[in-house]
Short mmCIF file of C-alpha atoms and ligand atoms in Angstrom, two decimals:
data_model
loop_
_atom_site.label_atom_id
_atom_site.label_comp_id
_atom_site.label_asym_id
_atom_site.label_seq_id
_atom_site.Cartn_x
_atom_site.Cartn_y
_atom_site.Cartn_z
CA MET A 1 -23.86 1.89 6.27
CA THR A 2 -23.09 -1.07 3.82
CA ALA A 3 -25.53 -3.02 1.76
CA PHE A 4 -23.39 -6.01 2.45
CA ASP A 5 -23.47 -8.51 5.29
CA ILE A 6 -19.90 -9.25 4.60
CA ALA A 7 -17.95 -6.23 3.42
CA LEU A 8 -14.53 -6.30 1.67
CA TYR A 9 -13.30 -4.22 4.59
CA ARG A 10 -14.46 -2.82 7.82
CA PRO A 11 -12.53 -0.42 9.90
CA HIS A 12 -12.13 -1.67 13.51
CA ILE A 13 -12.50 1.39 15.75
CA GLY A 14 -12.86 0.78 19.48
CA GLN A 15 -13.38 2.79 22.56
CA ALA A 16 -9.47 3.41 22.67
CA GLU A 17 -9.49 5.39 19.43
CA ILE A 18 -12.73 7.33 20.40
CA GLN A 19 -10.91 8.37 23.65
CA ALA A 20 -7.73 9.23 21.91
CA VAL A 21 -9.49 11.58 19.61
CA THR A 22 -11.34 13.10 22.34
CA ASP A 23 -8.27 13.70 24.20
CA VAL A 24 -6.66 15.61 21.30
CA LEU A 25 -9.89 17.59 20.77
CA ARG A 26 -9.60 18.72 24.37
CA SER A 27 -5.83 19.49 24.05
CA GLY A 28 -6.08 22.56 21.95
CA TRP A 29 -3.48 21.36 19.42
CA LEU A 30 -5.10 20.02 16.24
CA SER A 31 -2.32 19.95 13.54
CA SER A 32 0.85 17.96 13.81
CA GLY A 33 2.13 18.21 17.36
CA PRO A 34 3.22 16.05 20.26
CA VAL A 35 0.86 13.09 19.28
CA THR A 36 2.16 13.00 15.69
CA GLU A 37 5.77 13.09 17.08
CA ASP A 38 5.15 10.25 19.52
CA PHE A 39 3.30 8.21 16.74
CA GLU A 40 6.43 8.74 14.49
CA GLY A 41 8.63 7.49 17.25
CA LYS A 42 6.48 4.47 17.97
CA TYR A 43 6.21 3.56 14.28
CA ALA A 44 9.92 3.92 13.64
CA ALA A 45 10.52 1.69 16.76
CA ALA A 46 8.24 -0.89 15.49
CA LEU A 47 10.07 -0.93 12.26
CA GLY A 48 13.52 -0.83 13.94
CA VAL A 49 14.61 2.36 12.24
CA PRO A 50 15.71 5.54 13.75
CA ALA A 51 13.25 7.97 12.45
CA ALA A 52 9.87 8.13 10.44
CA VAL A 53 7.80 10.92 9.06
CA ALA A 54 4.18 11.10 9.35
CA VAL A 55 2.26 12.67 6.41
CA SER A 56 -1.33 13.28 5.30
CA SER A 57 -1.66 10.22 2.93
CA GLY A 58 0.08 7.30 1.20
CA THR A 59 0.15 9.30 -1.91
CA ALA A 60 1.78 12.18 -0.16
CA ALA A 61 4.47 9.81 1.05
CA LEU A 62 5.14 8.76 -2.34
CA HIS A 63 5.12 12.17 -3.94
CA LEU A 64 7.61 13.31 -1.02
CA ALA A 65 9.84 10.38 -1.95
CA VAL A 66 10.04 11.26 -5.72
CA LEU A 67 10.56 14.93 -4.93
CA ALA A 68 13.15 14.13 -2.27
CA LEU A 69 15.26 11.95 -4.73
CA GLY A 70 15.12 15.01 -7.12
CA ILE A 71 13.35 13.23 -9.98
CA GLY A 72 11.88 15.33 -12.35
CA PRO A 73 11.64 16.07 -16.40
CA GLY A 74 13.74 13.61 -18.51
CA ASP A 75 13.87 11.14 -15.72
CA GLU A 76 12.25 7.66 -15.77
CA VAL A 77 10.96 5.50 -12.90
CA VAL A 78 10.24 1.66 -13.41
CA LEU A 79 7.12 0.49 -11.52
CA PRO A 80 4.49 -2.13 -11.75
CA SER A 81 1.30 -1.29 -13.64
CA LEU A 82 -0.55 -3.61 -11.36
CA ASN A 83 -0.82 -1.17 -8.57
CA PHE A 84 -2.92 1.52 -7.42
CA VAL A 85 -2.62 4.61 -9.51
CA SER A 86 -0.79 6.73 -6.90
CA ALA A 87 2.93 5.98 -7.45
CA ALA A 88 2.56 6.53 -11.26
CA ALA A 89 0.70 9.70 -10.83
CA THR A 90 3.23 11.24 -8.31
CA VAL A 91 6.14 10.30 -10.84
CA ALA A 92 4.35 11.85 -13.76
CA LEU A 93 3.36 15.15 -11.66
CA CYS A 94 6.98 15.46 -10.91
CA GLY A 95 7.52 15.65 -14.78
CA ALA A 96 9.11 12.29 -15.00
CA THR A 97 8.05 9.33 -16.99
CA PRO A 98 6.41 6.17 -15.41
CA VAL A 99 7.70 3.23 -17.04
CA PHE A 100 5.57 0.12 -16.50
CA ALA A 101 6.97 -3.14 -15.72
CA ASP A 102 5.36 -6.67 -15.37
CA VAL A 103 4.58 -8.71 -12.33
CA THR A 104 6.17 -12.13 -11.81
CA GLY A 105 3.32 -14.45 -12.35
CA PRO A 106 -0.01 -15.80 -11.33
CA HIS A 107 1.54 -17.00 -8.02
CA ASP A 108 3.42 -13.76 -7.28
CA LEU A 109 1.63 -10.43 -8.17
CA CYS A 110 4.80 -8.36 -7.23
CA LEU A 111 7.09 -6.47 -9.63
CA ASP A 112 9.20 -9.02 -11.65
CA PRO A 113 12.85 -8.10 -11.03
CA ASP A 114 13.87 -9.63 -14.57
CA ASP A 115 11.30 -7.54 -16.36
CA ALA A 116 12.15 -4.36 -14.31
CA ALA A 117 15.77 -4.83 -15.45
CA ARG A 118 14.68 -4.89 -19.08
CA ARG A 119 13.10 -1.62 -18.62
CA ILE A 120 16.07 0.40 -17.39
CA THR A 121 17.62 2.89 -19.38
CA PRO A 122 20.45 5.45 -18.91
CA ARG A 123 17.35 7.95 -17.89
CA THR A 124 16.13 5.49 -15.01
CA ARG A 125 16.32 7.18 -11.61
CA ALA A 126 14.43 4.83 -9.35
CA ILE A 127 12.28 1.69 -9.20
CA VAL A 128 9.05 1.51 -7.17
CA ALA A 129 8.15 -1.89 -5.70
CA MET A 130 4.74 -2.64 -4.32
CA HIS A 131 4.07 -5.31 -1.73
CA TYR A 132 0.96 -6.56 -3.29
CA GLY A 133 -1.66 -7.55 -0.75
CA GLY A 134 0.96 -7.34 1.98
CA TYR A 135 3.50 -9.91 0.34
CA ALA A 136 7.04 -8.85 -0.11
CA ALA A 137 8.31 -8.04 -3.53
CA ASP A 138 11.52 -9.71 -4.28
CA LEU A 139 13.52 -6.80 -2.36
CA THR A 140 16.84 -8.84 -2.51
CA SER A 141 16.87 -8.88 -6.35
CA LEU A 142 15.41 -5.22 -6.76
CA ALA A 143 17.93 -3.80 -4.33
CA ARG A 144 20.67 -5.59 -6.15
CA LEU A 145 19.34 -4.24 -9.42
CA ALA A 146 19.06 -0.67 -8.10
CA ARG A 147 22.61 -0.86 -6.69
CA THR A 148 24.02 -2.11 -9.95
CA HIS A 149 22.63 0.73 -11.87
CA GLY A 150 23.12 3.33 -9.07
CA ILE A 151 19.37 4.30 -8.82
CA ALA A 152 16.87 4.50 -5.92
CA LEU A 153 14.53 1.67 -4.67
CA ILE A 154 11.21 3.07 -3.28
CA GLU A 155 8.91 0.65 -1.59
CA ASP A 156 5.23 1.25 -1.84
CA CYS A 157 4.12 -0.39 1.51
CA ALA A 158 0.57 0.67 1.49
CA HIS A 159 -0.52 -2.87 2.05
CA ALA A 160 2.23 -3.59 4.50
CA PRO A 161 2.61 -1.66 7.69
CA VAL A 162 5.29 -3.18 10.08
CA THR A 163 5.64 -6.42 8.13
CA ASP A 164 8.71 -8.77 8.39
CA SER A 165 9.72 -10.65 5.38
CA VAL A 166 12.77 -12.93 4.27
CA HIS A 167 14.29 -9.77 2.81
CA GLY A 168 13.90 -7.63 5.93
CA VAL A 169 11.17 -5.32 7.23
CA LEU A 170 9.15 -4.06 4.45
CA GLY A 171 9.90 -0.33 3.85
CA THR A 172 13.42 -0.47 5.28
CA VAL A 173 15.21 -2.48 2.72
CA GLY A 174 14.91 -0.05 -0.03
CA ASP A 175 16.05 3.61 0.01
CA ILE A 176 12.61 4.79 0.96
CA GLY A 177 9.47 3.14 2.31
CA CYS A 178 6.02 4.56 1.95
CA TYR A 179 3.03 3.60 3.87
CA SER A 180 -0.62 4.54 3.79
CA PHE A 181 -3.12 4.67 6.66
CA PHE A 182 -6.05 5.26 4.59
CA ALA A 183 -9.42 4.11 6.03
CA THR A 184 -9.46 0.70 4.40
CA LYS A 185 -5.76 -0.12 5.17
CA ASN A 186 -4.56 -2.43 7.93
CA LEU A 187 -3.52 0.43 10.09
CA ALA A 188 -6.35 2.97 9.41
CA MET A 189 -6.50 6.66 10.58
CA GLY A 190 -8.85 7.84 7.87
CA GLU A 191 -6.27 9.62 5.78
CA GLY A 192 -2.57 9.44 6.69
CA GLY A 193 0.72 7.89 5.79
CA MET A 194 4.38 7.45 6.93
CA VAL A 195 7.71 7.73 5.14
CA VAL A 196 10.89 6.19 6.33
CA ALA A 197 14.20 6.72 4.58
CA HIS A 198 17.60 4.88 4.93
CA ASP A 199 19.68 8.03 4.61
CA PRO A 200 19.08 10.33 7.51
CA ALA A 201 19.78 13.38 5.18
CA LEU A 202 17.20 12.15 2.81
CA GLY A 203 14.75 11.71 5.81
CA ASP A 204 15.39 15.21 7.02
CA ARG A 205 14.63 16.48 3.43
CA ILE A 206 11.39 14.77 3.39
CA ARG A 207 10.52 16.06 6.81
CA ARG A 208 11.08 19.60 5.61
CA LEU A 209 9.41 19.28 2.26
CA ARG A 210 6.36 17.91 4.21
CA SER A 211 5.93 21.44 5.84
CA HIS A 212 6.67 24.10 3.16
CA ALA A 213 10.43 23.48 3.16
CA LEU A 214 10.63 25.79 6.13
CA THR A 215 14.06 25.67 7.97
CA VAL A 216 12.42 25.87 11.32
CA SER A 217 9.14 24.13 11.92
CA ALA A 218 6.15 25.41 13.56
CA GLN A 219 6.65 23.09 16.61
CA GLN A 220 10.37 24.39 16.90
CA ARG A 221 8.98 27.95 16.97
CA HIS A 222 6.30 27.05 19.54
CA ARG A 223 8.99 25.58 21.72
CA GLY A 224 10.63 28.93 21.68
CA GLY A 225 13.05 28.48 19.02
CA SER A 226 13.73 31.21 16.38
CA SER A 227 10.52 32.78 15.07
CA LEU A 228 12.17 33.47 11.88
CA TYR A 229 12.61 30.77 9.07
CA ASP A 230 14.02 30.61 5.64
CA VAL A 231 12.45 28.57 2.55
CA ASP A 232 15.38 27.14 0.67
CA THR A 233 13.37 24.81 -1.96
CA LEU A 234 9.69 24.45 -2.87
CA GLY A 235 7.82 22.46 -0.29
CA LEU A 236 4.20 21.28 0.45
CA ASN A 237 1.75 20.82 3.29
CA TYR A 238 1.59 17.17 3.75
CA ARG A 239 1.23 17.21 7.48
CA PRO A 240 -1.21 14.82 9.17
CA THR A 241 -3.51 16.09 11.79
CA GLU A 242 -3.03 15.36 15.39
CA ILE A 243 -6.49 13.75 15.43
CA GLY A 244 -5.39 11.26 12.66
CA CYS A 245 -2.25 10.43 14.44
CA ALA A 246 -4.03 9.84 17.77
CA ILE A 247 -6.19 7.12 15.83
CA GLY A 248 -2.94 5.93 14.31
CA ARG A 249 -1.10 5.43 17.53
CA VAL A 250 -3.90 3.24 18.99
CA GLN A 251 -4.18 1.32 15.76
CA LEU A 252 -0.40 0.69 15.87
CA ASP A 253 -0.83 -0.87 19.41
CA ALA A 254 -3.56 -3.06 18.16
CA LEU A 255 -1.85 -4.14 14.88
CA PRO A 256 -0.30 -7.38 16.06
CA ALA A 257 -3.69 -8.68 17.25
CA ALA A 258 -5.40 -7.45 14.23
CA GLN A 259 -2.75 -9.15 12.01
CA ALA A 260 -3.29 -12.41 13.76
CA ARG A 261 -6.93 -12.36 13.16
CA ARG A 262 -6.23 -11.65 9.28
CA ARG A 263 -3.94 -14.64 9.28
CA GLU A 264 -6.52 -16.81 10.74
CA ALA A 265 -9.10 -15.77 7.98
CA VAL A 266 -6.55 -16.41 5.39
CA ARG A 267 -5.67 -19.94 6.68
CA LEU A 268 -9.23 -20.70 6.44
CA TYR A 269 -9.66 -19.33 2.94
CA ARG A 270 -6.55 -21.19 1.92
CA ASP A 271 -7.56 -24.40 3.30
CA HIS A 272 -10.99 -24.26 1.26
CA LEU A 273 -10.15 -22.42 -1.88
CA THR A 274 -6.72 -23.85 -2.94
CA SER A 275 -8.60 -27.16 -3.90
CA LEU A 276 -11.22 -25.54 -6.05
CA PRO A 277 -10.26 -26.71 -9.53
CA GLY A 278 -9.12 -24.08 -11.85
CA LEU A 279 -8.86 -21.35 -9.05
CA THR A 280 -5.45 -19.88 -8.36
CA VAL A 281 -4.69 -18.39 -5.04
CA PRO A 282 -1.73 -16.10 -5.42
CA PHE A 283 1.13 -16.48 -2.87
CA ALA A 284 -0.41 -19.75 -1.47
CA ASP A 285 2.95 -21.15 -1.33
CA ARG A 286 4.26 -18.48 1.07
CA PRO A 287 3.96 -19.08 4.93
CA VAL A 288 0.93 -17.35 6.35
CA GLU A 289 3.24 -15.55 8.61
CA GLN A 290 5.04 -13.79 5.95
CA SER A 291 2.57 -11.13 4.74
CA ALA A 292 0.36 -8.39 6.15
CA HIS A 293 -2.62 -9.90 4.44
CA HIS A 294 -4.10 -6.62 3.25
CA LEU A 295 -6.02 -8.52 0.40
CA PHE A 296 -7.21 -11.98 -0.09
CA ALA A 297 -6.89 -12.25 -3.87
CA VAL A 298 -7.89 -15.15 -6.02
CA LEU A 299 -7.54 -15.64 -9.86
CA LEU A 300 -10.49 -17.16 -11.66
CA PRO A 301 -9.88 -19.51 -14.65
CA ARG A 302 -9.10 -17.83 -17.83
CA GLY A 303 -12.44 -16.94 -19.63
CA ALA A 304 -14.47 -17.19 -16.45
CA ASP A 305 -17.19 -14.51 -16.04
CA ARG A 306 -15.88 -12.42 -13.18
CA ASP A 307 -18.95 -10.05 -13.40
CA ALA A 308 -21.38 -13.16 -12.92
CA LEU A 309 -19.33 -14.22 -9.89
CA GLN A 310 -19.39 -10.73 -8.38
CA ASP A 311 -23.29 -10.57 -9.03
CA ALA A 312 -23.65 -14.01 -7.45
CA LEU A 313 -21.76 -13.04 -4.28
CA ARG A 314 -23.71 -9.72 -4.27
CA ALA A 315 -26.94 -11.73 -4.19
CA GLU A 316 -25.51 -13.37 -1.02
CA ARG A 317 -24.79 -9.94 0.34
CA ILE A 318 -21.00 -10.42 -0.06
CA GLN A 319 -18.91 -7.70 -1.36
CA SER A 320 -15.85 -8.29 -3.54
CA GLY A 321 -13.43 -6.21 -5.51
CA VAL A 322 -10.84 -5.90 -8.17
CA HIS A 323 -7.21 -4.83 -7.25
CA TYR A 324 -6.29 -3.26 -9.55
CA PRO A 325 -7.22 -2.14 -12.91
CA PRO A 326 -3.81 -1.85 -14.56
CA THR A 327 -2.40 1.74 -14.49
CA HIS A 328 -1.00 1.58 -18.14
CA LEU A 329 -4.51 0.92 -19.42
CA PHE A 330 -6.13 4.02 -17.84
CA THR A 331 -6.99 6.83 -20.42
CA ALA A 332 -4.49 9.31 -18.88
CA TYR A 333 -1.58 6.97 -19.11
CA ARG A 334 -2.51 5.73 -22.69
CA GLU A 335 -2.73 9.44 -23.85
CA ARG A 336 0.60 10.24 -22.19
CA ASP A 337 2.30 7.38 -24.11
CA PRO A 338 0.36 6.74 -27.30
CA GLY A 339 3.15 5.36 -29.32
CA GLU A 340 4.68 3.04 -26.99
CA GLN A 341 2.19 0.29 -25.67
CA ALA A 342 4.08 -1.45 -23.05
CA ALA A 343 4.03 -5.32 -23.43
CA LEU A 344 2.69 -6.50 -19.98
CA PRO A 345 1.27 -9.98 -20.68
CA VAL A 346 1.35 -11.24 -17.10
CA THR A 347 -0.33 -8.18 -15.75
CA GLU A 348 -3.03 -8.21 -18.51
CA ASP A 349 -3.75 -11.94 -18.02
CA VAL A 350 -4.04 -11.95 -14.30
CA MET A 351 -5.99 -8.69 -13.94
CA ALA A 352 -8.58 -9.95 -16.15
CA ARG A 353 -9.37 -12.60 -13.57
CA GLN A 354 -8.44 -11.21 -10.25
CA LEU A 355 -10.92 -10.96 -7.40
CA SER A 356 -10.52 -9.76 -3.97
CA LEU A 357 -12.67 -11.45 -1.19
CA PRO A 358 -13.50 -9.95 2.11
CA LEU A 359 -10.65 -9.75 4.63
CA HIS A 360 -10.43 -7.56 7.84
CA PRO A 361 -9.70 -8.27 11.40
CA GLY A 362 -13.30 -8.50 12.38
CA ILE A 363 -14.11 -11.28 9.91
CA GLY A 364 -15.05 -14.47 11.59
CA ALA A 365 -14.66 -18.10 10.59
CA ALA A 366 -18.52 -18.37 9.81
CA GLU A 367 -18.27 -15.32 7.58
CA VAL A 368 -15.23 -16.66 5.81
CA ARG A 369 -17.15 -20.13 5.40
CA ARG A 370 -19.98 -18.24 3.90
CA VAL A 371 -17.79 -16.68 1.37
CA VAL A 372 -16.20 -19.91 0.60
CA GLU A 373 -19.50 -21.55 0.18
CA ALA A 374 -20.89 -18.73 -2.18
CA VAL A 375 -17.76 -18.97 -4.27
CA SER A 376 -17.82 -22.96 -4.34
CA ALA A 377 -21.49 -22.60 -5.36
CA ALA A 378 -20.56 -20.69 -8.46
CA TRP A 379 -17.98 -23.55 -9.35
CA ARG A 380 -20.85 -26.06 -9.18
CA THR A 381 -23.28 -24.10 -11.34
CA PRO A 382 -21.37 -23.85 -14.82
C1 PLP B 1 -3.90 3.10 -0.81
C2 PLP B 1 -2.80 2.88 -1.72
C3 PLP B 1 -1.98 4.04 -2.09
C4 PLP B 1 -2.36 5.46 -1.76
O1 PLP B 1 -2.51 5.67 -0.31
P1 PLP B 1 -3.51 6.97 0.00
O2 PLP B 1 -3.20 7.06 1.55
O3 PLP B 1 -4.85 6.54 -0.39
O4 PLP B 1 -3.00 8.09 -0.77
C5 PLP B 1 -0.89 3.86 -2.82
N1 PLP B 1 -0.48 2.67 -3.22
C6 PLP B 1 -1.22 1.53 -2.92
C7 PLP B 1 -0.74 0.21 -3.38
C8 PLP B 1 -2.36 1.73 -2.09
O5 PLP B 1 -3.11 0.62 -1.97
#
């Protein structure tokens, strides 16, 4: 499937996932049903929260978060530009304005609370923090900032399923936590996601918006509840499939072991790469236990030729990636905001030299050493 010996990501699907999917196919219930409910319950329990709402993608999770908070035209949402484009797009699609803030620095690629504070205006309704690569954003400062201004804190936890941090379990510190279970994520069900909300009323609202805002769900009707329903607001269909949730449930059980394998690979990467002159390993000062390790990111020296290094790695059949092209530089966002070019000096500096190296639970020590060797070789040949 891949032209690479060592891919950036590789899903780890075993016999248990295959069996779980087969069981669903034989059950006669394909859309959200008992497996989805059970997956929600187990995910909530893993986070230590009362409830979670499974959805069809991480983007659906973010969209529901913004909708449920009633954010719309005239409102602003502060978020990092150094992020996947999802969060900004969902804010803009709700008619609100994404306001981009900078990240902390080369050693911390998460939203800078001080810069976020500078971007807050009377129109700001929420902050979206993203836990880059699985490392916690400074939620303590961001939650304080949100409280001070009476605005919401949304956590984009696409890189950090069931991840503890010094601030608390990621996704449960802010008002709403949004997770992605896309094929390349640590917990992968192909397409899927989850939302948790601190306020149960907000969680209920998200649950209803997920399914056309029906006052009575299809499952409740199936169980013999009222067959009539009302619709009291505008909803969507962001339900996951039972097939996806069957995979998700198995992957949730397997997550602790998979995370341990990611940590081993990261230890090895750090041991070898932090000593390369000029190379920065972001977050290397944080304990290896304090991350979901979705990505292993390095920053090349300023002015280094990233394309040439990627070509050299490709020649060794090693895949690499860039996470992410900054959102504020995309055509759609420049055109939305032609007058006001946000100054994001840290984002622009680090993203010109960021490179993600292969990291997944199936990567072994020999493969990590091959990547390290290929990167080190590029250092020796100027
Ligand atoms: C993957 C990702 C998303 C979007 O999730 P989907 O499930 O692909 O919609 C959002 N934010 C971040 C940071 C991501 O990595």
